[in-house]
Structure formats: structure tokens, C-alpha cells
mmCIF file of C-alpha atoms in Angstrom:
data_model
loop_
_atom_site.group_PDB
_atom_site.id
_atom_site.type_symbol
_atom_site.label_atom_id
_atom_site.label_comp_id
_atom_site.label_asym_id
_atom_site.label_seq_id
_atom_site.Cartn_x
_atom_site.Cartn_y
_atom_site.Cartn_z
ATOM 1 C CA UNK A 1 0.000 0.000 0.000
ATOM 2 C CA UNK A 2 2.423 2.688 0.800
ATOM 3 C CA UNK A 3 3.642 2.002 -2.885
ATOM 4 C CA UNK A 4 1.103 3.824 -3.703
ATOM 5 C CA UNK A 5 1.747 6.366 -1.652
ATOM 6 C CA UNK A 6 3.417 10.061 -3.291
ATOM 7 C CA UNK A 7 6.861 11.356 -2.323
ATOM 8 C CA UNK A 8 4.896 15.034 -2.348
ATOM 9 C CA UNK A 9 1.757 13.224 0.152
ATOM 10 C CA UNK A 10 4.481 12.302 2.654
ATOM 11 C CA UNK A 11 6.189 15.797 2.453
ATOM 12 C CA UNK A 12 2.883 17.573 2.765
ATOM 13 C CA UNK A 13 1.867 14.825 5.941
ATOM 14 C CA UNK A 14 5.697 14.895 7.817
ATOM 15 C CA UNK A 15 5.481 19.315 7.437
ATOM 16 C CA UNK A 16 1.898 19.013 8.922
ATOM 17 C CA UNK A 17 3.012 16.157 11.791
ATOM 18 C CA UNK A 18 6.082 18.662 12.736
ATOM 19 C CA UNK A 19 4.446 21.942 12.678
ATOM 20 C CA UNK A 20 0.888 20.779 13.622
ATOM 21 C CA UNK A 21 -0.580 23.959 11.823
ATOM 22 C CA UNK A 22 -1.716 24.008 8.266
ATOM 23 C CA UNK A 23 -0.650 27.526 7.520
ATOM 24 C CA UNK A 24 2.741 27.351 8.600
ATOM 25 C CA UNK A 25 3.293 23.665 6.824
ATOM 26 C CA UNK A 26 1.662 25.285 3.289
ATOM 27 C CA UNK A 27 4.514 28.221 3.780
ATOM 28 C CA UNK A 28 7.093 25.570 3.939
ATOM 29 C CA UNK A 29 6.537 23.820 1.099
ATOM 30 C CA UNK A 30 5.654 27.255 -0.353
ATOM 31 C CA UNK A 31 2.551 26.521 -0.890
ATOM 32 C CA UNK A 32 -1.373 27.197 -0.823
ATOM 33 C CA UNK A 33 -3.437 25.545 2.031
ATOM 34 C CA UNK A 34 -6.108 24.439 -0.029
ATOM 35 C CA UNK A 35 -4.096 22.069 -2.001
ATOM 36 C CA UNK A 36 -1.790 20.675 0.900
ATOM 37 C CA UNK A 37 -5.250 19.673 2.607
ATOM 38 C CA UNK A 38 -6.096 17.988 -0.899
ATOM 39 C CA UNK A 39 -3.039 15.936 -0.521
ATOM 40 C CA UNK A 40 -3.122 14.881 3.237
ATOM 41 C CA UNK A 41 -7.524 14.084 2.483
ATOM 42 C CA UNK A 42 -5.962 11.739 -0.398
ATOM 43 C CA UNK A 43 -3.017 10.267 1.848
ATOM 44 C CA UNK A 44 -5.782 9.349 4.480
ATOM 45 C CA UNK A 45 -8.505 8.099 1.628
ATOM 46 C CA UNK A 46 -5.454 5.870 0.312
ATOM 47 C CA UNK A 47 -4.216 4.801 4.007
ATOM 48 C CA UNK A 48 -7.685 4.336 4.773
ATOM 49 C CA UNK A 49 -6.764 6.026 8.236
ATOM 50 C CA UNK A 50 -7.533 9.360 9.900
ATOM 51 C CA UNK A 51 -4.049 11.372 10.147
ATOM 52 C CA UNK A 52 -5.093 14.397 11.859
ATOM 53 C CA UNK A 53 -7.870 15.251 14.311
ATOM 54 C CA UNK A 54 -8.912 18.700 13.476
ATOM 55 C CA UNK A 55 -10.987 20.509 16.253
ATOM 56 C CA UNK A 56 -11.575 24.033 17.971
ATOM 57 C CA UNK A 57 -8.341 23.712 19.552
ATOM 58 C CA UNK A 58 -6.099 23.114 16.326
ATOM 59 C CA UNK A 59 -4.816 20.118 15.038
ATOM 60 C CA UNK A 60 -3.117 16.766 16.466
ATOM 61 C CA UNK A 61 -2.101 13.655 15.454
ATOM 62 C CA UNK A 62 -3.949 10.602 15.668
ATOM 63 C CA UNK A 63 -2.315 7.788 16.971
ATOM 64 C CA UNK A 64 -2.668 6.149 13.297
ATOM 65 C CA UNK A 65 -0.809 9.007 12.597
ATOM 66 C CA UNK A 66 1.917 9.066 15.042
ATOM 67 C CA UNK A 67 2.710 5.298 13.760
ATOM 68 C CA UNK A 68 2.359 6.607 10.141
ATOM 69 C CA UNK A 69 4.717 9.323 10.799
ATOM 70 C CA UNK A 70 7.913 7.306 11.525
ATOM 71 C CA UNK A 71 6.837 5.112 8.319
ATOM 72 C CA UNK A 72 6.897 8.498 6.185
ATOM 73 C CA UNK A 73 9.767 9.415 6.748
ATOM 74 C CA UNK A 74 11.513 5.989 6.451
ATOM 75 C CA UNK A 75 9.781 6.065 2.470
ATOM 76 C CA UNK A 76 10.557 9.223 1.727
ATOM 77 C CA UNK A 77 14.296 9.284 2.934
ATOM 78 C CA UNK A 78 13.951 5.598 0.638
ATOM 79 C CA UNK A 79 12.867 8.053 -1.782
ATOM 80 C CA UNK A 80 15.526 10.433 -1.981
ATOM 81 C CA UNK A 81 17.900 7.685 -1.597
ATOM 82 C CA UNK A 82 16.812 6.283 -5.212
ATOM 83 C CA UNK A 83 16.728 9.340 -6.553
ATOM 84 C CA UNK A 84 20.456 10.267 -5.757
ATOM 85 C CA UNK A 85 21.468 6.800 -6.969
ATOM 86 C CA UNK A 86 19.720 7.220 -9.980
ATOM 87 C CA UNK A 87 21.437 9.963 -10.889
ATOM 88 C CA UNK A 88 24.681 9.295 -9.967
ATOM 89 C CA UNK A 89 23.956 6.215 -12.186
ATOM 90 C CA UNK A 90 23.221 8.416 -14.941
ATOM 91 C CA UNK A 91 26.023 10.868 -14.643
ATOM 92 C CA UNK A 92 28.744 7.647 -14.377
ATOM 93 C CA UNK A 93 26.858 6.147 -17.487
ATOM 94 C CA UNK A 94 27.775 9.374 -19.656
ATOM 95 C CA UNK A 95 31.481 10.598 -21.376
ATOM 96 C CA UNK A 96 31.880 13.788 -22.233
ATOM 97 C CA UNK A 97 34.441 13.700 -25.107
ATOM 98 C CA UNK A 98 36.430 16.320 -26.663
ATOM 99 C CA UNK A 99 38.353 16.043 -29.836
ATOM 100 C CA UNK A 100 40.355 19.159 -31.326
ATOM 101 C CA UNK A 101 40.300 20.242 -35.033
ATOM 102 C CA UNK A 102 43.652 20.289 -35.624
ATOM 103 C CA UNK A 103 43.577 17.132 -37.387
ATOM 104 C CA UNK A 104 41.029 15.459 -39.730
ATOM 105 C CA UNK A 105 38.923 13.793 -37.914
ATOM 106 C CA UNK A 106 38.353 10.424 -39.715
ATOM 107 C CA UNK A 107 41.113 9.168 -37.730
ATOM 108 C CA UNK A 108 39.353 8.599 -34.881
ATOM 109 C CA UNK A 109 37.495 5.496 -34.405
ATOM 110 C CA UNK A 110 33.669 5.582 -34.057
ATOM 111 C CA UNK A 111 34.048 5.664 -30.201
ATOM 112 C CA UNK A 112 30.763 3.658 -28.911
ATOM 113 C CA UNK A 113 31.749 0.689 -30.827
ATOM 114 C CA UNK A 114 34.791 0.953 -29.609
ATOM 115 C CA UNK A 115 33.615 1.084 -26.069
ATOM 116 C CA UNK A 116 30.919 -1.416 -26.513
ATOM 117 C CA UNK A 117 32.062 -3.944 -25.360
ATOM 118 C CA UNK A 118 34.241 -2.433 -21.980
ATOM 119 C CA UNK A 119 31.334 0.082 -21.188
ATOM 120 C CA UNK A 120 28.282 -1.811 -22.360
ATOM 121 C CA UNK A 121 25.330 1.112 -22.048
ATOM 122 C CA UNK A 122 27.462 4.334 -21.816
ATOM 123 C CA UNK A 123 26.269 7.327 -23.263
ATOM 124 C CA UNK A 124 28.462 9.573 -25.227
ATOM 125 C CA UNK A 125 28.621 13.649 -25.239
ATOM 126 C CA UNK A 126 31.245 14.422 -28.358
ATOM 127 C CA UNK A 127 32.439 17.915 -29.408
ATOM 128 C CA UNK A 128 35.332 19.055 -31.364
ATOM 129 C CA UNK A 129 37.006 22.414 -30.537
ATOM 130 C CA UNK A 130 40.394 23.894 -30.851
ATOM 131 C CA UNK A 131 42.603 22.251 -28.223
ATOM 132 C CA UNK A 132 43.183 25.599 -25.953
ATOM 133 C CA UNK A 133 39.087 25.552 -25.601
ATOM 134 C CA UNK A 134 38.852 21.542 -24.748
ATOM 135 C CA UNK A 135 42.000 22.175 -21.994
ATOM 136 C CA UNK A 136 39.532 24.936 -20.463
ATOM 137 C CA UNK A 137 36.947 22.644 -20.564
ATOM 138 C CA UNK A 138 38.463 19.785 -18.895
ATOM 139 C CA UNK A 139 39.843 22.307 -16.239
ATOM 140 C CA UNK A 140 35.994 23.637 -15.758
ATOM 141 C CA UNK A 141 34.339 19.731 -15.547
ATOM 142 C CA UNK A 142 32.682 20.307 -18.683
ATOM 143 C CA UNK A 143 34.335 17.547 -20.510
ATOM 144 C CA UNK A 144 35.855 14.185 -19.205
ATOM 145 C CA UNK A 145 38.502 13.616 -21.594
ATOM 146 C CA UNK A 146 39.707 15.116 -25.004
ATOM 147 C CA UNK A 147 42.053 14.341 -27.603
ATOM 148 C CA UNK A 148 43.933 17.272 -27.848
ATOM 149 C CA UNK A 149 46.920 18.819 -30.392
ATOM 150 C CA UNK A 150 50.519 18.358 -28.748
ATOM 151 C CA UNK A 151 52.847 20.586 -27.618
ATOM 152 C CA UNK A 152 49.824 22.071 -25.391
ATOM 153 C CA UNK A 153 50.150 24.267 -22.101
ATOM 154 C CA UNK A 154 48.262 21.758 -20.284
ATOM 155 C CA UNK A 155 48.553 22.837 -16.473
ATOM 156 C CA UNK A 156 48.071 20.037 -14.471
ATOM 157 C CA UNK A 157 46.071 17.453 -16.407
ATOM 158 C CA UNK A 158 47.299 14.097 -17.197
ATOM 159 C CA UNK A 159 47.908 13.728 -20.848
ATOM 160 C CA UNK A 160 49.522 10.687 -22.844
ATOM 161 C CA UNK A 161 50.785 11.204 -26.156
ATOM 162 C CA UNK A 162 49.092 8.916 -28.748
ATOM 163 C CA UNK A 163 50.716 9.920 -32.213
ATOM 164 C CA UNK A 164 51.701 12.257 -34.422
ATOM 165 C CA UNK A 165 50.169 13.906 -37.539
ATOM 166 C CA UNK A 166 52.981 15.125 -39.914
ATOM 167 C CA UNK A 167 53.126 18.449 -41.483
ATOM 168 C CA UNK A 168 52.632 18.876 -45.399
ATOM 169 C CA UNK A 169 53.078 22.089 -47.416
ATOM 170 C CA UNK A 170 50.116 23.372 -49.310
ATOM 171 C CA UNK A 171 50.784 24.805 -52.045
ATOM 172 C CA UNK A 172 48.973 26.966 -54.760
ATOM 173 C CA UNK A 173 48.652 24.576 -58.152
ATOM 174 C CA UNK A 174 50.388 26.914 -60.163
ATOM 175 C CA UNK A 175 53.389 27.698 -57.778
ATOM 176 C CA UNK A 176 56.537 26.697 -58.745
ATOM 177 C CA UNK A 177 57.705 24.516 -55.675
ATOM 178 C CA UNK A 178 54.852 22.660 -56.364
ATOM 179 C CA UNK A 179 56.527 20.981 -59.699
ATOM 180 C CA UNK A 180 58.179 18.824 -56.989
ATOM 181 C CA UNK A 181 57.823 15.817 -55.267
ATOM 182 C CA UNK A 182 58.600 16.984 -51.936
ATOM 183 C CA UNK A 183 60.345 20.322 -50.415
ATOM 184 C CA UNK A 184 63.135 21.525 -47.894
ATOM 185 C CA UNK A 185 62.110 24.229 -45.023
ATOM 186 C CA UNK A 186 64.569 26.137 -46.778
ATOM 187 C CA UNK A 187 62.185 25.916 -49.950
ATOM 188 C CA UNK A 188 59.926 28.763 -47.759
ATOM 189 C CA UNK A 189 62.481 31.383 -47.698
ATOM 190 C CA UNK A 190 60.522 34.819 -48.254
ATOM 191 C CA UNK A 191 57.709 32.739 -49.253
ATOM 192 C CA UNK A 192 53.949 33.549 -48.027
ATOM 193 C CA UNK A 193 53.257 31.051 -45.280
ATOM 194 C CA UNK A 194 49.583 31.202 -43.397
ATOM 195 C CA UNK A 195 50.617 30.977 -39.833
ATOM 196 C CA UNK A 196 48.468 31.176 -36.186
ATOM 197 C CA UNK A 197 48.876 34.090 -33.828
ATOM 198 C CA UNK A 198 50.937 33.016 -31.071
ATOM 199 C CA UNK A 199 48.074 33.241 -28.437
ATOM 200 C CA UNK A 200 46.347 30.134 -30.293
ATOM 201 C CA UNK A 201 48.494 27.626 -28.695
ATOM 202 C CA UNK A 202 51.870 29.270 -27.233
ATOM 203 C CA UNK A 203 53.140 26.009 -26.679
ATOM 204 C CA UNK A 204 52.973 24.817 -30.044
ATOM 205 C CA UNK A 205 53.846 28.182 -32.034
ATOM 206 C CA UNK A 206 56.784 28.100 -29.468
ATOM 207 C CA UNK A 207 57.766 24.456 -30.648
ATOM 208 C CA UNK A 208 58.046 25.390 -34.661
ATOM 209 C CA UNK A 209 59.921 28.688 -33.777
ATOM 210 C CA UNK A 210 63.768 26.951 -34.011
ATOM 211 C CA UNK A 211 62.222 25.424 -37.474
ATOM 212 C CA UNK A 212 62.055 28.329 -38.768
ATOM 213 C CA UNK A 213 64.500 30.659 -37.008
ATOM 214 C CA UNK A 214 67.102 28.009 -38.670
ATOM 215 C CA UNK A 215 66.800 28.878 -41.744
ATOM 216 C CA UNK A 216 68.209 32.292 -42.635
ATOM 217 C CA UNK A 217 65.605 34.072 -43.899
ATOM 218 C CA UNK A 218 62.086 33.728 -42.790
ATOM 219 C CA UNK A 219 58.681 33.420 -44.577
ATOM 220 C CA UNK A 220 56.979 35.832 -44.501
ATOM 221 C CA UNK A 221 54.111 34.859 -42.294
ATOM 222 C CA UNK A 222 50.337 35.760 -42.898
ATOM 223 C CA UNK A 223 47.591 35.818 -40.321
ATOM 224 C CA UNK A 224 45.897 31.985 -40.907
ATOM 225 C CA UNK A 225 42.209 31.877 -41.165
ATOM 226 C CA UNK A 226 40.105 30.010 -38.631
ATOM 227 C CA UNK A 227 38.405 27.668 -41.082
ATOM 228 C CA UNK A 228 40.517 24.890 -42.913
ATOM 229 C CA UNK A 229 38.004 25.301 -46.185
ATOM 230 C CA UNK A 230 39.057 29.312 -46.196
ATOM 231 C CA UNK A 231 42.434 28.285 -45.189
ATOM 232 C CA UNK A 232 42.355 26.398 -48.813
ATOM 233 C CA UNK A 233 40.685 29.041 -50.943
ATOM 234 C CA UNK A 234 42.873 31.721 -50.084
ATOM 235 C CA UNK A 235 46.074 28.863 -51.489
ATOM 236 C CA UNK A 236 44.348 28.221 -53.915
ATOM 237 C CA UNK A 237 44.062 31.698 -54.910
ATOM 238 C CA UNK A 238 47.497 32.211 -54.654
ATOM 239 C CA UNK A 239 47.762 34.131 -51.398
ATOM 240 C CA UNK A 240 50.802 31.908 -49.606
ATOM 241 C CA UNK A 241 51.336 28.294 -48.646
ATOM 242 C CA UNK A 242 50.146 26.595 -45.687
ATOM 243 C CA UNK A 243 51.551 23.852 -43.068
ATOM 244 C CA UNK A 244 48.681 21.357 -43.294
ATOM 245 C CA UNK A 245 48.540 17.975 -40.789
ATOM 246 C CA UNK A 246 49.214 14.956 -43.336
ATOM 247 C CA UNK A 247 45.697 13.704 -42.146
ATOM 248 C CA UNK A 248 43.962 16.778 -43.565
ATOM 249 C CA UNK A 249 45.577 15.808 -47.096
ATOM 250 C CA UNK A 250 42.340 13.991 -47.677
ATOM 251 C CA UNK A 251 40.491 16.983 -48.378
ATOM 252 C CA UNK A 252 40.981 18.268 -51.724
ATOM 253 C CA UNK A 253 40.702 21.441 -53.234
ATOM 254 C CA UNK A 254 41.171 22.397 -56.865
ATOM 255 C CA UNK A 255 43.936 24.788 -57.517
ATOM 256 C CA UNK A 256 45.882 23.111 -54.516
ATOM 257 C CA UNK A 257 48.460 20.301 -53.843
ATOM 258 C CA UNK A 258 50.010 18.869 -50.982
ATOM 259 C CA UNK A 259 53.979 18.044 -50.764
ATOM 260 C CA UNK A 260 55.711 16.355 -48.428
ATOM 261 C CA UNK A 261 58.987 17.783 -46.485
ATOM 262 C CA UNK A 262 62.483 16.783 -47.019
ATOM 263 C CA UNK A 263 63.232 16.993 -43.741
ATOM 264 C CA UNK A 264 60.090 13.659 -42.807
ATOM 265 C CA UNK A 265 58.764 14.651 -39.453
ATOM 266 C CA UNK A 266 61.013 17.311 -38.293
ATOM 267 C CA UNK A 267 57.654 19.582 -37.878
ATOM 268 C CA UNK A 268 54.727 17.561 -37.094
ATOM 269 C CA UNK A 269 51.485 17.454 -34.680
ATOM 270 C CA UNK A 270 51.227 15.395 -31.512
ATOM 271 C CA UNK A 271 47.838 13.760 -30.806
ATOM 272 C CA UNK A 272 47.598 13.190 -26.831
ATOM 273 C CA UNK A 273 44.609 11.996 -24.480
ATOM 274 C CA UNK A 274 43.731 14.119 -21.526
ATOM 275 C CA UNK A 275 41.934 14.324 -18.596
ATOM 276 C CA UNK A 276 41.736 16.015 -15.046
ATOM 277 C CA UNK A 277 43.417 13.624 -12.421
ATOM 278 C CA UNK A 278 40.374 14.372 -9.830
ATOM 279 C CA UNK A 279 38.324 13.050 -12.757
ATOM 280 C CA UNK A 280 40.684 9.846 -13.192
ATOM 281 C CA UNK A 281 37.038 7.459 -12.656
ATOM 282 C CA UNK A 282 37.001 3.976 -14.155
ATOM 283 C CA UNK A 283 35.082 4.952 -16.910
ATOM 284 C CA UNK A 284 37.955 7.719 -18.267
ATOM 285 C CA UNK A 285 40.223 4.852 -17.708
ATOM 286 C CA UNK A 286 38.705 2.540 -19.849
ATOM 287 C CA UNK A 287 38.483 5.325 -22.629
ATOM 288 C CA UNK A 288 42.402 5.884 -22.404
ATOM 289 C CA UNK A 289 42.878 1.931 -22.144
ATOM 290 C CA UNK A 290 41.068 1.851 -25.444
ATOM 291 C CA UNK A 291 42.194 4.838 -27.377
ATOM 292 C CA UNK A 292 45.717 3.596 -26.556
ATOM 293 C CA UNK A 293 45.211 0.245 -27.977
ATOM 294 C CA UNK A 294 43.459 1.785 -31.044
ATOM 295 C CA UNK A 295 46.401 4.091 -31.793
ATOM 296 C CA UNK A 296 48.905 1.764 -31.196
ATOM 297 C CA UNK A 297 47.603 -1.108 -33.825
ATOM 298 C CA UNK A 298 46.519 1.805 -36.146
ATOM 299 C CA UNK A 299 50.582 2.594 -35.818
ATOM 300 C CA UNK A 300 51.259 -1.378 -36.007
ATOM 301 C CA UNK A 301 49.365 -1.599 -38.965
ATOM 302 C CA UNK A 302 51.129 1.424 -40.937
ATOM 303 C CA UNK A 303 54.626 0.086 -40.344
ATOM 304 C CA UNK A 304 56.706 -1.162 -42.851
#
């Protein structure tokens, strides 16, 4: 029978049983006294008890209600209890993922088949974002883990490296270098180069500096676009070459071509899993667990 009974009865019954006045248990619950009488009429229709004798005098309990009250509040702490539980069970069932833009992002797996089979039922939350927006994320709690570009200022948060992406030169069709099969650093001498404002990702603009301060003259750097497809027009059109992660090759655009560098990996993007260690849970582990093993065979695989 007490089944039956409503988690909003048993508040309106237990404020009534405390306070023993109707007005003061209606401000309580911040309600109206008309409808907190509806409820505790129902309760006793559905107990088939008398709660409350209500005289001249005021209001007391009954003694069905005295026994009544210590059962109320045993169901509706039960209550509560299964309400916290299921949402903690929720919240642990759910990954918040983050994945940056800085590579293409084909070469990530389709993550709930990978986690299938370790995490049977979770839910996944995916965004991609530049990496210096999923690191502020993951220091706010508003992801769980990210696959972020490397070198990163990453203050604090665990991070292994997975792989890393190459750089290619893009190149304008018509542009002489592009005639060859592959190109030197020292091929982009006074050449245009499209190139990200320091404040982007310090650590990583930091990392290509001796790259290029090698060399003894320069490019001569232009402010890079936000968007890879505008990034790709403006080659195209002839505007200056670009430093392009091997994995972005895929996308093609008429009036540009990709070469590889001389020099093999010398400049290239790392690809790292983070996470918050106060958010190190057995979910997140399983995540890194499996992203590791992905990576790692993907590597195998592409290994003479």
C-alpha cells in the first residue's frame, strides 16, 4: 500500500506532523493551504486512516498518525535515496568527449563501438574544438577527456601522447615549388606562409619557432584563417602556402596540392589523451585503455 503512496503526500503529511498547523506547513513547502489539505484528504482516503484530528483547539495527530509518521519518513528518505542513486547512475553512465580540429577527424574510431564492449550502455557527449578551448573545458568539468593537439600548455592534467600527424606544405597549383615531389624548409624562404597568432596555442607556435628561425631568412608569415576550407581558398588563390597535418591531405581542393617535407617529421602534430586527475574514474580509464590500444595497432598496422 504505501507504494502507492506520493513522495509530495508524505512531504505535505511529515510538514503538517512537525508543525501541527496548516498555515505554517503550506509556507514551507511554499505553498497554498487548499491544495496541501487535498493531498493529506488523499493520503488518508489511500491509508484508509484518519491522520489528523482537526478541532476548535487546532490540530493533532492521531495515533494512526503518530505510527504513520515514523513510516513516512523511512519512504521518503527511501525516496531520496533512489533518486540520488539514480542519478549518480546516470552521470557515471555518460562521457563527455572532446576532440580538437587540428587534425582530420576520420582518424578517430567511431568511439561507442569501440567502447561497446568495456562500457556496455554508456552514453556519449562528443564535441570538437580547438585544443586551448577543450584544456579549459576539462579544467571547468565540462568535458571528461579530449584528444587534444601536442605541444599544449596543459597545467596540471594528465595527458599521454598517442601519435603524431605530420606536417605537409600546401601549395597553390600553379606555384613553382609545387613541380616537386617533396620540399626543404629552406624551400619557404621569403615565401607567403599562413601561420596562427601566437596566443592560439603558445606552446605549439613556441615548438616550430627553431624550425624556422634556422633557416636564414624567414617566410613571410600571414595571419591563418580560422576555417581549414578558407584556409584552402585563399592557397588556392594564390595568397601563400600553408603547413597542413598529413591527415587533412584527404580533403581536396582544386587549384591546390600537398607536398611532403624533405626533412620527414622534423615539424609535425602530436595527438595526446587528456583528462583532469580528480576526474581519473574507471570509466575515463577505460576510454584511455582503449584509445591507446586503437592508436597503437593503427601505428602497427602502418609500419613497414
Amino acid at each position: 500500500m504505501s507504494r502507492l503512496v506520493k513522495p509530495r503526500q508524505l512531504q505535505c503529511f511529515i510538514a503538517v506532523a512537525e508543525l501541527l498547523n496548516f498555515r505554517q506547513a503550506a509556507e514551507r513547502l511554499c505553498m497554498t493551504q487548499p491544495p496541501l489539505s487535498r493531498q493529506i484528504q488523499q493520503l488518508e482516503a489511500l491509508l484508509g486512516r484518519q491522520l489528523f484530528q482537526r478541532d476548535t483547539r487546532g490540530v493533532s495527530l492521531t495515533e494512526a498518525g503518530v505510527h504513520f509518521l515514523v513510516e513516512a519518513r523511512a519512504l521518503l528518505q527511501q525516496a531520496e535515496s533512489a533518486r540520488q542513486h539514480a542519478r549518480q547512475q546516470d552521470s557515471a553512465a555518460l562521457l563527455r568527449i572532446g576532440m580538437t580540429t587540428v587534425v582530420d577527424g576520420g582518424i578517430f574510431p567511431d568511439w561507442a563501438a569501440l567502447l561497446a564492449q568495456p562500457c556496455p550502455g554508456v552514453r556519449l557527449a562528443m564535441s570538437r574544438q580547438i585544443s586551448i578551448r577543450l584544456i579549459r573545458q576539462l579544467h571547468r568539468g565540462e568535458l571528461d577527456v579530449a584528444l587534444i593537439g601536442l605541444p599544449s600548455l596543459t597545467n596540471g592534467l594528465l595527458v599521454e601522447k598517442l601519435f603524431d600527424d605530420p606536417l605537409m606544405l600546401a601549395l597553390p597549383a600553379a606555384h613553382p615549388l609545387a613541380s616537386q615531389r617533396q620540399v626543404r624548409l629552406a624551400d619557404l624562404q621569403g615565401e607567403a606562409l599562413f601561420w596562427f597568432g601566437r596566443a592560439l596555442n603558445p606552446a605549439y607556435y613556441d615548438f616550430c619557432q627553431p624550425a624556422f628561425r634556422a633557416l636564414p631568412h624567414p617566410p613571410r608569415f600571414v595571419p591563418e584563417p580560422p576555417e581549414h576550407h578558407i584556409l584552402l581558398a585563399q592557397v588556392a588563390a594564390g595568397q601563400g602556402g600553408a603547413l597542413i597535418p598529413r591527415s587533412l591531405r584527404q580533403i581536396r581542393r582544386r587549384g591546390v596540392v600537398y607536398r611532403r617535407f624533405a626533412e620527414g617529421e622534423l615539424l609535425s602534430i602530436g595527438v595526446g589523451v587528456a583528462w583532469r586527475p580528480q576526474g581519473d574514474s574507471p570509466l575515463v580509464q577505460a576510454f584511455v585503455q582503449c584509445v591507446r590500444q586503437y592508436f597503437a595497432a593503427s601505428q602497427a598496422a602502418t609500419t613497414p
